[in-house]
Coordinates of C-alpha atoms in Angstrom, one line a residue:
Chain A
X135 CA -8.6 38.5 -12.8
X136 CA -10.0 36.6 -15.8
X137 CA -12.0 34.0 -14.0
X138 CA -15.0 31.9 -14.9
X139 CA -18.1 32.1 -12.8
X140 CA -17.5 28.8 -10.9
X141 CA -18.2 29.5 -7.3
X142 CA -15.0 29.6 -5.4
X143 CA -15.2 30.1 -1.7
X144 CA -14.0 32.5 0.9
X145 CA -12.0 31.4 4.0
X146 CA -11.9 33.3 7.2
X147 CA -9.5 32.7 10.0
X148 CA -9.9 34.5 13.3
X149 CA -7.3 34.0 16.1
X150 CA -6.7 30.4 15.0
X151 CA -4.5 28.6 17.4
X152 CA -3.3 25.0 17.2
X153 CA -1.2 23.1 19.7
X154 CA -0.8 19.4 19.9
X155 CA -1.5 18.1 23.5
X156 CA -0.1 20.5 26.0
X157 CA 2.9 21.3 23.7
X158 CA 3.7 24.8 22.6
X159 CA 1.4 26.5 20.0
X160 CA 2.2 25.4 16.5
X161 CA 0.0 28.1 15.1
X162 CA -0.6 31.1 17.2
X163 CA -3.6 33.5 16.8
X164 CA -3.7 33.5 13.0
X165 CA -5.9 36.1 11.5
X166 CA -6.5 35.9 7.8
X167 CA -9.2 36.3 5.2
X168 CA -9.1 34.9 1.7
X169 CA -11.6 36.2 -0.8
X170 CA -13.3 33.8 -3.2
X171 CA -10.8 33.1 -6.0
X172 CA -7.6 34.1 -4.1
X173 CA -4.6 32.0 -4.8
X174 CA -2.6 32.1 -1.5
X175 CA 0.9 30.8 -1.3
X176 CA 2.3 30.0 2.1
X177 CA 6.0 30.0 2.6
X178 CA 8.2 29.9 5.7
X179 CA 10.9 27.9 7.5
X180 CA 10.2 24.3 8.6
X181 CA 8.2 24.2 11.8
X182 CA 6.2 27.3 10.9
X183 CA 3.0 25.2 10.8
X184 CA 2.3 25.6 7.0
X185 CA 1.1 22.0 6.6
X186 CA -0.8 22.1 9.9
X187 CA -2.7 25.1 8.6
X188 CA -3.7 23.1 5.5
X189 CA -4.8 20.2 7.7
X190 CA -7.0 22.6 9.8
X191 CA -8.6 24.0 6.6
X192 CA -9.2 20.4 5.4
X193 CA -10.9 19.5 8.7
X194 CA -8.3 16.7 9.1
X195 CA -7.3 18.2 12.5
X196 CA -9.4 20.2 15.0
X197 CA -8.6 23.8 16.0
X198 CA -7.4 24.3 19.6
X199 CA -8.9 27.9 19.7
X200 CA -10.2 30.6 17.4
X201 CA -12.7 30.3 14.6
X202 CA -12.4 29.1 11.1
X203 CA -15.1 29.6 8.5
X204 CA -15.3 28.4 4.9
X205 CA -18.0 30.3 3.2
X206 CA -19.3 31.2 6.6
X207 CA -19.4 27.6 7.8
X208 CA -17.0 25.8 10.1
X209 CA -15.2 22.9 8.3
X210 CA -17.0 19.7 8.5
X211 CA -19.2 17.3 6.6
X212 CA -21.3 20.2 5.2
X213 CA -18.4 22.2 4.1
X214 CA -18.1 23.0 0.4
X215 CA -16.2 20.6 -1.9
X216 CA -12.6 20.8 -1.1
X217 CA -9.6 18.9 -2.6
X218 CA -6.2 18.2 -1.0
X219 CA -3.1 17.4 -2.9
X220 CA -0.3 15.9 -0.9
X221 CA 3.4 16.2 -1.6
X222 CA 3.5 12.6 -2.7
X223 CA 1.1 11.6 -5.5
X224 CA -0.7 9.3 -3.0
X225 CA -2.2 7.1 -5.7
X226 CA -3.6 3.6 -5.2
X227 CA -1.0 1.5 -6.7
X228 CA -3.3 -1.3 -7.7
X229 CA -5.7 0.9 -9.7
X230 CA -5.0 2.1 -13.2
X231 CA -4.8 5.9 -13.9
X232 CA -8.4 6.2 -14.9
X233 CA -9.7 4.3 -11.8
X234 CA -7.4 6.5 -9.5
X235 CA -9.0 9.7 -11.0
X236 CA -12.4 8.2 -10.8
X237 CA -12.0 7.2 -7.1
X238 CA -13.6 10.3 -5.4
X239 CA -16.6 10.0 -7.7
X240 CA -17.1 6.2 -7.2
X241 CA -16.8 6.7 -3.4
X242 CA -19.5 9.2 -3.7
X243 CA -21.8 7.0 -5.7
X244 CA -21.9 9.0 -8.9
X245 CA -23.4 7.0 -11.8
X246 CA -20.9 5.1 -14.0
X247 CA -21.7 6.9 -17.3
X248 CA -21.3 10.3 -15.6
X249 CA -18.0 9.2 -14.0
X250 CA -16.5 8.2 -17.3
X251 CA -17.1 11.6 -18.9
X252 CA -15.8 13.5 -16.0
X253 CA -12.7 11.4 -15.8
X254 CA -12.1 11.7 -19.5
X255 CA -12.3 15.4 -19.2
X256 CA -10.0 15.7 -16.3
X257 CA -7.4 13.5 -17.7
X258 CA -7.5 15.6 -20.9
X259 CA -6.9 18.7 -18.7
X260 CA -3.8 17.3 -17.3
X261 CA -2.8 15.9 -20.8
X262 CA -2.8 12.2 -19.6
X263 CA -5.6 10.7 -21.6
X264 CA -3.2 8.4 -23.3
X265 CA -2.1 6.9 -20.0
X266 CA -5.5 6.2 -18.7
X267 CA -4.9 2.3 -18.6
X268 CA -1.5 2.6 -17.2
X269 CA -0.6 1.7 -13.6
X270 CA 0.9 4.4 -11.4
X271 CA 4.3 2.8 -11.2
X272 CA 4.6 3.0 -15.0
X273 CA 4.5 6.8 -14.8
X274 CA 7.1 9.4 -14.2
X275 CA 7.0 11.4 -11.1
X276 CA 5.6 14.4 -12.9
X277 CA 2.9 12.3 -14.6
X278 CA 2.0 10.8 -11.2
X279 CA 1.5 14.2 -9.8
X280 CA -0.7 15.1 -12.7
X281 CA -2.9 12.1 -12.0
X282 CA -3.1 13.3 -8.4
X283 CA -4.2 16.8 -9.6
X284 CA -6.8 15.3 -12.0
X285 CA -8.1 13.3 -9.1
X286 CA -8.4 16.5 -7.0
X287 CA -10.3 18.2 -9.8
X288 CA -13.0 15.6 -10.5
X289 CA -15.3 16.7 -7.7
X290 CA -15.1 20.3 -9.0
X291 CA -13.6 21.6 -5.7
X292 CA -14.3 25.1 -4.6
X293 CA -11.3 25.1 -2.3
X294 CA -8.0 23.5 -3.3
X295 CA -5.3 22.8 -0.7
X296 CA -1.9 21.9 -2.0
X297 CA 0.8 20.8 0.3
X298 CA 4.2 21.3 -1.5
X299 CA 2.7 19.2 -4.4
X300 CA 5.7 19.8 -6.8
X301 CA 8.4 19.8 -4.1
X302 CA 9.9 16.4 -5.2
X303 CA 10.0 17.3 -8.9
X304 CA 12.9 18.7 -10.9
X305 CA 12.6 22.4 -11.8
X306 CA 11.6 22.1 -15.4
X307 CA 8.7 19.7 -14.5
X308 CA 7.7 22.0 -11.7
X309 CA 7.6 25.0 -13.9
X310 CA 5.5 23.2 -16.5
X311 CA 3.0 22.0 -13.8
X312 CA 2.8 25.4 -12.3
X313 CA 1.7 26.8 -15.8
X314 CA -0.8 23.9 -16.1
X315 CA -2.1 24.6 -12.7
X316 CA -2.8 28.2 -13.6
X317 CA -4.5 27.1 -16.8
X318 CA -6.8 24.9 -14.8
X319 CA -7.5 27.8 -12.6
X320 CA -8.6 29.9 -15.6
X321 CA -11.1 27.2 -16.6
X322 CA -12.4 26.3 -13.1
X323 CA -11.9 29.0 -10.6
X324 CA -11.3 27.9 -7.1
X325 CA -9.7 29.3 -4.0
X326 CA -6.3 27.8 -3.4
X327 CA -3.9 27.5 -0.5
X328 CA -0.5 26.4 -1.8
X329 CA 2.3 25.5 0.6
X330 CA 5.8 25.7 -0.9
X331 CA 9.5 26.1 -0.2
X332 CA 10.1 27.9 -3.4
X333 CA 9.8 31.6 -3.5
X334 CA 9.7 31.7 -7.3
X335 CA 6.9 29.2 -7.3
X336 CA 5.0 31.1 -4.8
X337 CA 5.3 34.4 -6.7
X338 CA 4.5 32.8 -10.1
X339 CA 1.3 31.1 -8.8
X340 CA -0.3 33.3 -6.2
X341 CA -1.9 36.7 -5.9
X342 CA -1.1 36.8 -2.2
X343 CA 2.1 35.3 -0.7
X344 CA 2.0 34.7 3.2
X345 CA 5.3 34.5 4.8
X346 CA 5.2 32.6 8.1
X347 CA 7.6 32.6 11.0
X348 CA 8.2 29.6 13.2
X349 CA 8.0 28.8 16.9
X350 CA 5.2 29.7 17.2
X351 CA 3.8 29.8 13.7
X352 CA 2.5 33.2 12.8
X353 CA 1.8 35.3 9.8
X354 CA 4.9 37.5 9.6
X355 CA 4.3 39.3 6.3
X356 CA 1.9 39.3 3.4
X357 CA 3.1 40.2 -0.1
X358 CA 0.5 41.1 -2.7
X359 CA 1.5 39.8 -6.2
X360 CA -0.1 42.3 -8.6
X361 CA 1.2 40.5 -11.7
X362 CA -1.7 40.1 -14.1
X363 CA -3.1 36.6 -15.0
X364 CA -2.8 34.7 -17.1
X365 CA 0.9 34.3 -16.3
X366 CA 3.0 32.4 -18.7
X367 CA 6.5 31.2 -19.0
X368 CA 7.7 34.7 -20.0
X369 CA 6.3 36.1 -16.7
X370 CA 9.4 34.6 -15.0
X371 CA 11.7 37.0 -17.0
X372 CA 9.6 40.1 -16.1
X373 CA 11.6 42.5 -14.0
X374 CA 8.4 43.0 -11.8
X375 CA 8.3 39.3 -11.2
X376 CA 12.0 39.3 -10.2
X377 CA 11.5 42.3 -7.9
X378 CA 8.7 40.4 -6.1
X379 CA 10.8 37.3 -5.8
X380 CA 13.5 39.5 -4.2
X381 CA 11.0 41.1 -1.8
X382 CA 9.5 37.8 -0.7
X383 CA 13.1 36.3 -0.3
X384 CA 13.9 39.3 1.8
X385 CA 11.0 38.7 4.1
X386 CA 11.8 35.0 4.3
X387 CA 15.3 35.7 5.4
X388 CA 14.2 38.2 8.1
X389 CA 11.9 35.5 9.7
X390 CA 14.6 32.9 9.3
X391 CA 16.9 35.3 11.1
X392 CA 14.3 35.6 13.9
X393 CA 14.2 31.8 14.2
X394 CA 18.0 31.6 14.8
Chain B
X278 CA 8.5 -8.7 -21.1
X279 CA 10.1 -12.1 -20.6
X280 CA 10.3 -13.9 -17.2
X281 CA 13.6 -13.7 -15.6
X282 CA 15.6 -16.9 -16.5
X283 CA 16.9 -19.0 -13.6
X284 CA 20.2 -20.5 -14.7
X285 CA 19.7 -24.2 -14.8
X286 CA 23.1 -25.6 -15.5
X287 CA 24.8 -25.0 -12.0
X288 CA 21.8 -26.6 -10.3
X289 CA 22.0 -29.7 -12.5
X290 CA 25.8 -30.1 -11.9
X291 CA 25.2 -29.8 -8.1
X292 CA 22.5 -32.4 -8.3
X293 CA 24.7 -34.9 -10.1
X294 CA 27.5 -34.2 -7.6
X295 CA 25.1 -34.9 -4.8
X296 CA 24.1 -38.2 -6.3
X297 CA 27.7 -39.1 -6.8
X298 CA 28.4 -38.3 -3.2
X299 CA 25.4 -40.5 -2.2
X300 CA 26.9 -43.5 -4.1
X301 CA 30.5 -42.7 -2.6
X302 CA 29.2 -42.7 0.9
X303 CA 27.7 -46.1 0.5
X304 CA 31.1 -47.4 -0.6
X305 CA 32.7 -46.4 2.8
X306 CA 29.9 -47.5 5.1
X307 CA 30.4 -50.8 6.8
X308 CA 28.6 -53.6 5.0
X309 CA 26.4 -54.4 7.9
X310 CA 24.9 -50.9 7.8
X311 CA 24.8 -50.1 4.2
X312 CA 21.1 -51.1 4.0
X313 CA 20.3 -47.8 5.9
X314 CA 21.2 -45.8 2.9
X315 CA 19.5 -47.3 -0.3
X316 CA 21.3 -46.2 -3.6
X317 CA 19.3 -43.6 -5.6
X318 CA 18.4 -46.2 -8.2
X319 CA 16.7 -48.3 -5.5
X320 CA 14.7 -45.3 -4.5
X321 CA 13.5 -44.9 -8.0
X322 CA 12.6 -48.6 -8.1
X323 CA 10.7 -48.1 -4.8
X324 CA 8.7 -45.4 -6.6
X325 CA 7.7 -47.9 -9.2
X326 CA 7.0 -50.8 -6.9
X327 CA 4.9 -48.7 -4.5
X328 CA 3.4 -46.4 -7.0
X329 CA -0.2 -47.1 -6.0
X330 CA 0.4 -46.7 -2.3
X331 CA 2.5 -43.5 -2.7
X332 CA 0.0 -41.9 -5.1
X333 CA -2.9 -42.7 -2.7
X334 CA -1.1 -41.5 0.2
X335 CA 0.1 -38.3 -1.5
X336 CA -3.5 -37.7 -2.6
X337 CA -4.7 -38.1 1.0
X338 CA -2.0 -35.8 2.4
X339 CA -2.8 -33.2 -0.4
X340 CA -6.5 -33.2 0.6
X341 CA -5.7 -32.8 4.2
X342 CA -3.1 -30.0 3.5
X343 CA -5.5 -28.2 1.1
X344 CA -8.5 -28.4 3.5
X345 CA -6.4 -27.1 6.5
X346 CA -4.8 -24.5 4.4
X347 CA -8.1 -23.2 2.9
X348 CA -9.6 -23.2 6.4
X349 CA -6.7 -21.3 7.8
X350 CA -7.0 -18.6 4.9
X351 CA -10.7 -18.2 5.6
X352 CA -10.5 -18.0 9.4
X353 CA -7.2 -15.9 9.4
X354 CA -8.7 -13.5 6.9
X355 CA -11.9 -12.8 9.1
X356 CA -9.8 -12.8 12.3
X357 CA -7.3 -10.3 10.7
X358 CA -10.2 -7.9 9.7
X359 CA -11.5 -8.1 13.3
X360 CA -8.1 -7.4 14.7
X361 CA -7.4 -4.6 12.4
X362 CA -10.5 -2.6 13.2
X363 CA -9.9 -2.2 16.9
X364 CA -6.7 -1.8 19.0
X365 CA -8.7 -3.1 22.0
X366 CA -9.6 -6.4 20.3
X367 CA -6.1 -6.7 19.0
X368 CA -4.6 -6.3 22.5
X369 CA -7.2 -8.7 24.0
X370 CA -6.6 -11.5 21.5
X371 CA -3.0 -11.2 20.4
X372 CA -1.3 -13.0 23.4
X373 CA -3.7 -15.9 22.8
X374 CA -2.8 -16.1 19.2
X375 CA 0.9 -16.2 20.2
X376 CA 0.1 -19.0 22.6
X377 CA -1.7 -20.9 19.9
X378 CA 1.5 -20.7 17.8
X379 CA 3.5 -22.1 20.7
X380 CA 1.2 -25.0 21.2
X381 CA 3.1 -28.2 20.4
X382 CA 1.2 -29.9 17.6
X383 CA 2.5 -33.4 18.5
X384 CA 1.1 -33.1 22.0
X385 CA -2.3 -31.8 20.8
X386 CA -2.7 -34.6 18.3
X387 CA -3.9 -37.3 20.7
X388 CA -6.5 -34.8 22.1
X389 CA -7.8 -34.1 18.5
X390 CA -7.9 -37.8 17.8
X391 CA -10.2 -38.1 20.8
X392 CA -12.2 -35.1 19.8
X393 CA -12.8 -35.4 16.1
X394 CA -11.4 -38.9 15.2
X395 CA -8.1 -39.9 13.6
X396 CA -7.5 -39.5 10.0
X397 CA -8.6 -36.6 7.8
X398 CA -10.4 -34.5 10.4
X399 CA -7.4 -34.4 12.7
X400 CA -5.0 -33.9 9.9
X401 CA -6.9 -31.0 8.7
X402 CA -7.1 -29.3 12.1
X403 CA -3.4 -29.8 12.6
X404 CA -2.5 -28.3 9.3
X405 CA -5.0 -25.4 10.1
X406 CA -3.2 -24.8 13.4
X407 CA 0.2 -24.7 11.8
X408 CA -0.8 -22.4 8.8
X409 CA -3.0 -20.1 10.8
X410 CA -0.4 -18.0 12.6
X411 CA 1.7 -16.7 9.8
X412 CA -1.4 -15.8 7.8
X413 CA -3.2 -13.9 10.6
X414 CA 0.0 -12.0 11.7
X415 CA 0.9 -10.9 8.2
X416 CA -2.6 -10.0 7.0
X417 CA -3.3 -8.0 10.2
X418 CA 0.0 -6.3 9.8
X419 CA -1.0 -5.4 6.2
X420 CA -4.4 -4.2 7.1
X421 CA -3.1 -1.8 9.8
X422 CA -0.1 -0.6 7.8
X423 CA -2.0 1.3 5.2
X424 CA -0.3 4.5 4.1
X425 CA -1.6 7.2 6.5
X426 CA -2.0 9.7 3.7
X427 CA -4.2 7.3 1.8
X428 CA -6.5 6.9 4.8
X429 CA -6.7 10.6 5.1
X430 CA -7.5 10.9 1.5
X431 CA -10.4 8.5 2.0
X432 CA -11.6 10.6 5.1
X433 CA -11.4 13.7 2.9
X434 CA -13.6 12.1 0.3
X435 CA -16.0 11.1 3.1
X436 CA -15.7 7.4 2.4
X437 CA -17.6 5.1 4.8
X438 CA -15.6 2.7 7.1
X439 CA -16.7 -0.1 4.9
X440 CA -15.4 1.6 1.7
X441 CA -12.1 2.3 3.5
X442 CA -11.8 -1.3 4.3
X443 CA -12.8 -2.9 1.0
X444 CA -11.3 -0.4 -1.3
X445 CA -8.2 0.7 0.5
X446 CA -7.1 -1.5 3.4
X447 CA -7.8 -4.9 1.9
X448 CA -6.0 -4.3 -1.5
X449 CA -3.2 -2.5 0.3
X450 CA -2.8 -5.5 2.5
X451 CA -2.5 -8.0 -0.4
X452 CA 1.3 -8.1 -0.6
X453 CA 1.4 -8.8 3.2
X454 CA -1.2 -11.5 2.8
X455 CA 0.8 -13.2 0.1
X456 CA 3.9 -13.2 2.3
X457 CA 1.8 -15.0 4.9
X458 CA 0.4 -17.3 2.2
X459 CA 3.9 -18.4 1.0
X460 CA 5.0 -19.3 4.5
X461 CA 1.7 -21.1 5.1
X462 CA 2.1 -22.8 1.7
X463 CA 5.3 -24.3 2.6
X464 CA 4.0 -25.3 6.1
X465 CA 0.7 -26.9 4.9
X466 CA 2.1 -30.2 3.4
X467 CA 4.5 -30.5 6.3
X468 CA 1.6 -29.9 8.7
X469 CA -0.5 -32.5 7.0
X470 CA 2.4 -35.1 7.0
X471 CA 3.1 -34.4 10.8
X472 CA -0.6 -34.6 11.5
X473 CA -0.9 -37.8 9.6
X474 CA 2.2 -39.2 11.4
X475 CA 0.7 -38.5 14.9
X476 CA -3.0 -38.7 14.2
X477 CA -3.3 -40.6 10.9
X478 CA -5.5 -43.6 10.2
X479 CA -5.6 -46.4 7.7
X480 CA -9.4 -46.3 7.8
X481 CA -11.6 -44.6 5.3
X482 CA -9.6 -43.8 2.2
X483 CA -6.3 -44.9 3.8
X484 CA -3.5 -42.9 5.4
X485 CA -1.4 -40.2 4.0
X486 CA 2.4 -39.9 3.6
X487 CA 3.0 -39.6 7.4
X488 CA 1.1 -42.9 8.0
X489 CA 3.0 -44.5 5.2
X490 CA 6.2 -43.5 6.8
X491 CA 5.2 -45.3 10.0
X492 CA 4.4 -48.5 8.1
X493 CA 7.5 -48.5 5.9
X494 CA 9.6 -47.6 9.1
X495 CA 8.2 -50.5 10.9
X496 CA 9.1 -52.8 8.0
X497 CA 12.6 -51.4 7.5
X498 CA 11.7 -50.6 3.8
X499 CA 14.4 -48.0 3.5
X500 CA 14.2 -47.3 -0.2
X501 CA 10.3 -46.9 0.1
X502 CA 10.9 -44.5 3.0
X503 CA 13.1 -42.3 0.9
X504 CA 10.6 -42.4 -1.8
X505 CA 7.9 -41.2 0.6
X506 CA 10.2 -38.4 1.7
X507 CA 10.6 -37.4 -1.9
X508 CA 6.8 -37.6 -2.5
X509 CA 6.4 -35.1 0.4
X510 CA 8.9 -32.8 -1.2
X511 CA 7.1 -32.9 -4.5
X512 CA 3.9 -32.1 -2.8
X513 CA 5.4 -29.2 -1.0
X514 CA 6.9 -27.9 -4.3
X515 CA 3.4 -28.0 -5.9
X516 CA 2.0 -26.1 -3.1
X517 CA 4.7 -23.4 -3.1
X518 CA 4.6 -23.1 -6.9
X519 CA 0.7 -22.7 -6.8
X520 CA 1.0 -19.9 -4.1
X521 CA 3.8 -18.1 -5.9
X522 CA 1.6 -18.3 -9.2
X523 CA -1.4 -16.8 -7.4
X524 CA 0.8 -14.1 -5.9
X525 CA 2.2 -13.3 -9.3
X526 CA -1.2 -13.1 -10.8
X527 CA -2.6 -10.7 -8.3
X528 CA 0.4 -8.5 -7.8
X529 CA 2.6 -8.4 -10.8
X530 CA 0.8 -5.6 -12.7
X531 CA 1.1 -3.0 -9.9
X532 CA 3.5 -4.1 -7.1
X533 CA 7.1 -3.0 -7.0
X534 CA 8.3 -6.5 -6.1
X535 CA 7.5 -7.5 -9.6
X536 CA 8.9 -4.5 -11.3
X537 CA 11.3 -5.7 -13.9
X538 CA 12.2 -2.3 -15.4
X539 CA 15.4 -0.7 -14.3
X540 CA 14.8 2.8 -13.3

């Protein structure tokens, strides 16, 4: 991988189980280790606990059993910088684009001069520097998602959690944003967990694709994606890419068959 | 972007038709009772004749309405913040807020007169009582309806509770607050007039529109009574227009309710 030296972090899950109240296990004894810099795509039928897994990683929800370590530490206040990108842009409607991107920095008390230069850089990275003074509702869905990405990147996260971030966008926009996301990764280097319903998106982005099964949520298969980075538009026409898409699709069908 | 144009002509035609009907009704009422419905031009004359009284009374009512309204905004804002931070406080106090709303103002007026004196103090408190409920209910609803994803986002960014309130919950509650403010804005002048009617006083700077209604009523000055009613309408209109203007100022840039583009 051609990756800069930015310190991405490792993630270790050991027998991670999650149930809500006394209900059935949503996630059942997950074992998984992500190395620093891994781009892990998670795919599976609804109800397999994909989003729950991200919430556990973010520390938004406690584990029921098992251990979870991020760079050797349990998730919490001292855990390394992480950013979460939701399926919706989740922008503050009353703040302009620049102020939305600036939010994590100003909540953290970063000095104003420093904030401005970071925000300008991140807006440039998502090619929205001209819309800095617009309100979110004046942007298209794809642009709003770019703002959300820029906001996620201002704290220079070492772990990026993305919950179907481009699921609501049309395919062209989604493809563009996938390419941009990989560009950003080349520049920054982070470990990423990316939940998606699209096999092609998973294969295009990730170096490891996890196929999960539902009821209870388990890791059913892992597919290594050994396509070299940087990946570009032409990668999608590569026969190796298409073979991998077929392989992941096959696994996905097999777990969906189990569910029925 | 131009403001949406409200068509004027239909409203003008309806207004003229209404005045025509007004004159028409006078023609069919028995002569012994026709004094009860003064013709529109007599109402206009009454405006001129009683201009000083009406202006002073409107001013007094406006002051009472504004004071009560402002007090309601301040108290309901603090109360809504308190109610929004804790389910326990909310369930403890909500029934009593409901009860406060059920309280018949006309009945409480004599008590207020004894407690704080007739005139402006009573009028202010009655207006406050009438405006308070819609404000506190709407603002509290706004403060607790913040998008859950945004709250989680603030948690992820390790925002303090204070930051969450000031930078997320309060601005997100603004559209709800303004909904309450619009309702309170229409109620405030009515509240002040009702308050003045039941707890007004001619002392101090004189009574308001409610008190004037009592006097003109006792004197059978029908045209002057109609002029008083119209003065109250105009005062209400000024209140509502002001609140709508404030709402527009704070929301039009970002809130969907003011989105004029068609996509």
